[in-house]
Amino acid sequence: MHARARKSWLLAALLPLLAGCGGEAPQPAQFVPPAPAVAELDGPLLARYTLLPTLALDPAMARGYGIERTPGKALLLVALRHDDGDGDERPAAGQVRAQARDLSGRVQQVAMRELRSGGYVDHIGLVDVAAHDVVRVDVEVLAGGRRHRFDFQRNF
């Protein structure tokens, strides 16, 4: 292949690739809250839980939880529910304890408190987090005279 033909072929091959280079400038990443997860504890007893930065909360929601939206803090929410088996859930009584640890080995006992709203009782607490933290949360639930445990991990 002659040099001129090679240049023409290379240009023809690169033009479609270069056409895709225009357009909008890259946008900064937006926080996407994790979907609440469910731990099946025993029979119909469920724990719905999540851990998310307080800054990701709507200001009205943060006020409803009685917390401040603060950098470096994440809200741990554990909601105990009884699954009636027909798609309906009702509140379940119990106590919740939690501890969080990061990859550096730092352990935090999470002070959990009950929050009552519309006939439901949720358990909330605050966890210290930093950017790029990986936090493992160990949860203990005391309900119906039994002790249940589950854990989960979140990346920040």
mmCIF file of C-alpha atoms in Angstrom, residues 16-144:
data_model
loop_
_atom_site.group_PDB
_atom_site.id
_atom_site.type_symbol
_atom_site.label_atom_id
_atom_site.label_comp_id
_atom_site.label_asym_id
_atom_site.label_seq_id
_atom_site.Cartn_x
_atom_site.Cartn_y
_atom_site.Cartn_z
ATOM 1 C CA PRO A 16 -16.341 7.909 12.336
ATOM 2 C CA LEU A 17 -14.490 7.623 15.659
ATOM 3 C CA LEU A 18 -13.749 11.333 15.782
ATOM 4 C CA ALA A 19 -17.371 12.188 15.027
ATOM 5 C CA GLY A 20 -18.365 10.764 18.417
ATOM 6 C CA CYS A 21 -15.940 13.017 20.289
ATOM 7 C CA GLY A 22 -18.119 16.127 20.211
ATOM 8 C CA GLY A 23 -21.214 16.819 22.261
ATOM 9 C CA GLU A 24 -21.788 17.781 25.845
ATOM 10 C CA ALA A 25 -18.990 18.102 28.349
ATOM 11 C CA PRO A 26 -18.771 15.393 30.993
ATOM 12 C CA GLN A 27 -21.056 15.938 33.999
ATOM 13 C CA PRO A 28 -19.993 15.389 37.607
ATOM 14 C CA ALA A 29 -21.175 12.141 39.131
ATOM 15 C CA GLN A 30 -24.440 12.314 41.037
ATOM 16 C CA PHE A 31 -25.074 10.348 44.227
ATOM 17 C CA VAL A 32 -27.484 7.483 43.671
ATOM 18 C CA PRO A 33 -28.852 6.257 46.989
ATOM 19 C CA PRO A 34 -28.731 2.517 47.516
ATOM 20 C CA ALA A 35 -32.041 0.742 47.338
ATOM 21 C CA PRO A 36 -33.302 -0.340 50.736
ATOM 22 C CA ALA A 37 -32.454 -3.961 51.331
ATOM 23 C CA VAL A 38 -34.331 -6.632 53.240
ATOM 24 C CA ALA A 39 -33.060 -9.200 55.724
ATOM 25 C CA GLU A 40 -35.397 -12.133 56.348
ATOM 26 C CA LEU A 41 -34.916 -12.778 60.053
ATOM 27 C CA ASP A 42 -37.295 -15.522 61.150
ATOM 28 C CA GLY A 43 -40.582 -16.602 59.619
ATOM 29 C CA PRO A 44 -42.517 -13.472 58.779
ATOM 30 C CA LEU A 45 -40.092 -11.065 60.543
ATOM 31 C CA LEU A 46 -38.237 -8.756 58.148
ATOM 32 C CA ALA A 47 -35.723 -5.966 58.624
ATOM 33 C CA ARG A 48 -35.677 -3.312 55.909
ATOM 34 C CA TYR A 49 -32.429 -1.366 56.105
ATOM 35 C CA THR A 50 -30.305 1.243 54.403
ATOM 36 C CA LEU A 51 -27.246 3.396 55.076
ATOM 37 C CA LEU A 52 -26.905 6.652 53.173
ATOM 38 C CA PRO A 53 -25.121 9.994 53.549
ATOM 39 C CA THR A 54 -27.217 12.532 55.424
ATOM 40 C CA LEU A 55 -26.479 15.037 52.634
ATOM 41 C CA ALA A 56 -28.447 12.759 50.278
ATOM 42 C CA LEU A 57 -31.596 13.311 52.356
ATOM 43 C CA ASP A 58 -34.143 15.928 51.444
ATOM 44 C CA PRO A 59 -34.013 18.707 54.108
ATOM 45 C CA ALA A 60 -37.635 18.023 55.134
ATOM 46 C CA MET A 61 -36.867 14.317 55.501
ATOM 47 C CA ALA A 62 -33.822 15.067 57.663
ATOM 48 C CA ARG A 63 -35.989 17.293 59.895
ATOM 49 C CA GLY A 64 -38.530 14.468 60.152
ATOM 50 C CA TYR A 65 -35.785 12.132 61.343
ATOM 51 C CA GLY A 66 -34.552 14.818 63.751
ATOM 52 C CA ILE A 67 -31.043 14.879 62.266
ATOM 53 C CA GLU A 68 -28.794 17.397 60.551
ATOM 54 C CA ARG A 69 -27.589 16.982 57.004
ATOM 55 C CA THR A 70 -23.845 16.922 57.647
ATOM 56 C CA PRO A 71 -20.788 15.934 55.612
ATOM 57 C CA GLY A 72 -19.131 12.863 57.079
ATOM 58 C CA LYS A 73 -22.333 11.393 58.528
ATOM 59 C CA ALA A 74 -24.563 8.619 57.208
ATOM 60 C CA LEU A 75 -28.030 7.640 58.380
ATOM 61 C CA LEU A 76 -28.571 4.002 59.325
ATOM 62 C CA LEU A 77 -32.258 3.094 59.123
ATOM 63 C CA VAL A 78 -33.605 -0.292 60.202
ATOM 64 C CA ALA A 79 -37.362 -0.900 59.972
ATOM 65 C CA LEU A 80 -38.763 -4.068 61.531
ATOM 66 C CA ARG A 81 -41.806 -5.438 59.722
ATOM 67 C CA HIS A 82 -44.065 -8.470 59.916
ATOM 68 C CA ASP A 83 -44.881 -9.860 56.458
ATOM 69 C CA ASP A 84 -48.513 -10.988 56.348
ATOM 70 C CA GLY A 85 -47.789 -13.019 53.227
ATOM 71 C CA ASP A 86 -50.299 -11.148 51.097
ATOM 72 C CA GLY A 87 -48.000 -8.292 50.156
ATOM 73 C CA ASP A 88 -48.933 -6.256 53.225
ATOM 74 C CA GLU A 89 -46.541 -5.517 56.035
ATOM 75 C CA ARG A 90 -47.255 -4.292 59.508
ATOM 76 C CA PRO A 91 -44.908 -2.945 62.161
ATOM 77 C CA ALA A 92 -43.007 -5.431 64.300
ATOM 78 C CA ALA A 93 -41.781 -4.695 67.808
ATOM 79 C CA GLY A 94 -38.144 -5.163 68.685
ATOM 80 C CA GLN A 95 -34.874 -3.604 69.702
ATOM 81 C CA VAL A 96 -32.029 -2.848 67.312
ATOM 82 C CA ARG A 97 -28.328 -2.568 68.069
ATOM 83 C CA ALA A 98 -25.654 -1.867 65.485
ATOM 84 C CA GLN A 99 -21.962 -1.391 65.064
ATOM 85 C CA ALA A 100 -20.048 -0.191 62.015
ATOM 86 C CA ARG A 101 -16.456 -0.747 61.008
ATOM 87 C CA ASP A 102 -14.387 0.533 58.136
ATOM 88 C CA LEU A 103 -11.492 -1.056 56.284
ATOM 89 C CA SER A 104 -8.975 0.554 58.626
ATOM 90 C CA GLY A 105 -10.516 -1.453 61.481
ATOM 91 C CA ARG A 106 -12.151 1.511 63.220
ATOM 92 C CA VAL A 107 -15.279 0.292 65.053
ATOM 93 C CA GLN A 108 -18.213 2.511 65.964
ATOM 94 C CA GLN A 109 -21.063 1.553 68.241
ATOM 95 C CA VAL A 110 -24.092 3.122 66.568
ATOM 96 C CA ALA A 111 -26.506 4.754 69.005
ATOM 97 C CA MET A 112 -29.872 3.607 67.668
ATOM 98 C CA ARG A 113 -33.129 5.261 68.639
ATOM 99 C CA GLU A 114 -36.759 4.614 67.830
ATOM 100 C CA LEU A 115 -38.639 6.937 65.531
ATOM 101 C CA ARG A 116 -42.425 6.585 65.466
ATOM 102 C CA SER A 117 -44.355 7.687 62.415
ATOM 103 C CA GLY A 118 -47.832 6.762 61.218
ATOM 104 C CA GLY A 119 -48.122 3.648 63.374
ATOM 105 C CA TYR A 120 -44.680 2.390 62.371
ATOM 106 C CA VAL A 121 -41.511 2.287 64.442
ATOM 107 C CA ASP A 122 -38.196 2.692 62.663
ATOM 108 C CA HIS A 123 -34.769 2.546 64.275
ATOM 109 C CA ILE A 124 -32.218 5.154 63.240
ATOM 110 C CA GLY A 125 -28.631 6.035 64.074
ATOM 111 C CA LEU A 126 -25.738 8.042 62.666
ATOM 112 C CA VAL A 127 -22.457 6.589 61.408
ATOM 113 C CA ASP A 128 -19.248 8.563 60.804
ATOM 114 C CA VAL A 129 -18.077 8.062 57.203
ATOM 115 C CA ALA A 130 -15.513 9.569 54.861
ATOM 116 C CA ALA A 131 -15.198 9.733 51.104
ATOM 117 C CA HIS A 132 -14.187 6.376 49.618
ATOM 118 C CA ASP A 133 -14.981 4.537 52.883
ATOM 119 C CA VAL A 134 -16.166 0.960 52.775
ATOM 120 C CA VAL A 135 -18.334 0.421 55.849
ATOM 121 C CA ARG A 136 -19.574 -2.932 57.144
ATOM 122 C CA VAL A 137 -22.550 -2.753 59.493
ATOM 123 C CA ASP A 138 -23.390 -5.559 61.920
ATOM 124 C CA VAL A 139 -26.994 -5.422 63.154
ATOM 125 C CA GLU A 140 -28.545 -7.319 66.050
ATOM 126 C CA VAL A 141 -32.324 -7.452 66.424
ATOM 127 C CA LEU A 142 -34.071 -8.620 69.583
ATOM 128 C CA ALA A 143 -37.680 -9.492 68.729
ATOM 129 C CA GLY A 144 -40.162 -12.066 69.928
#
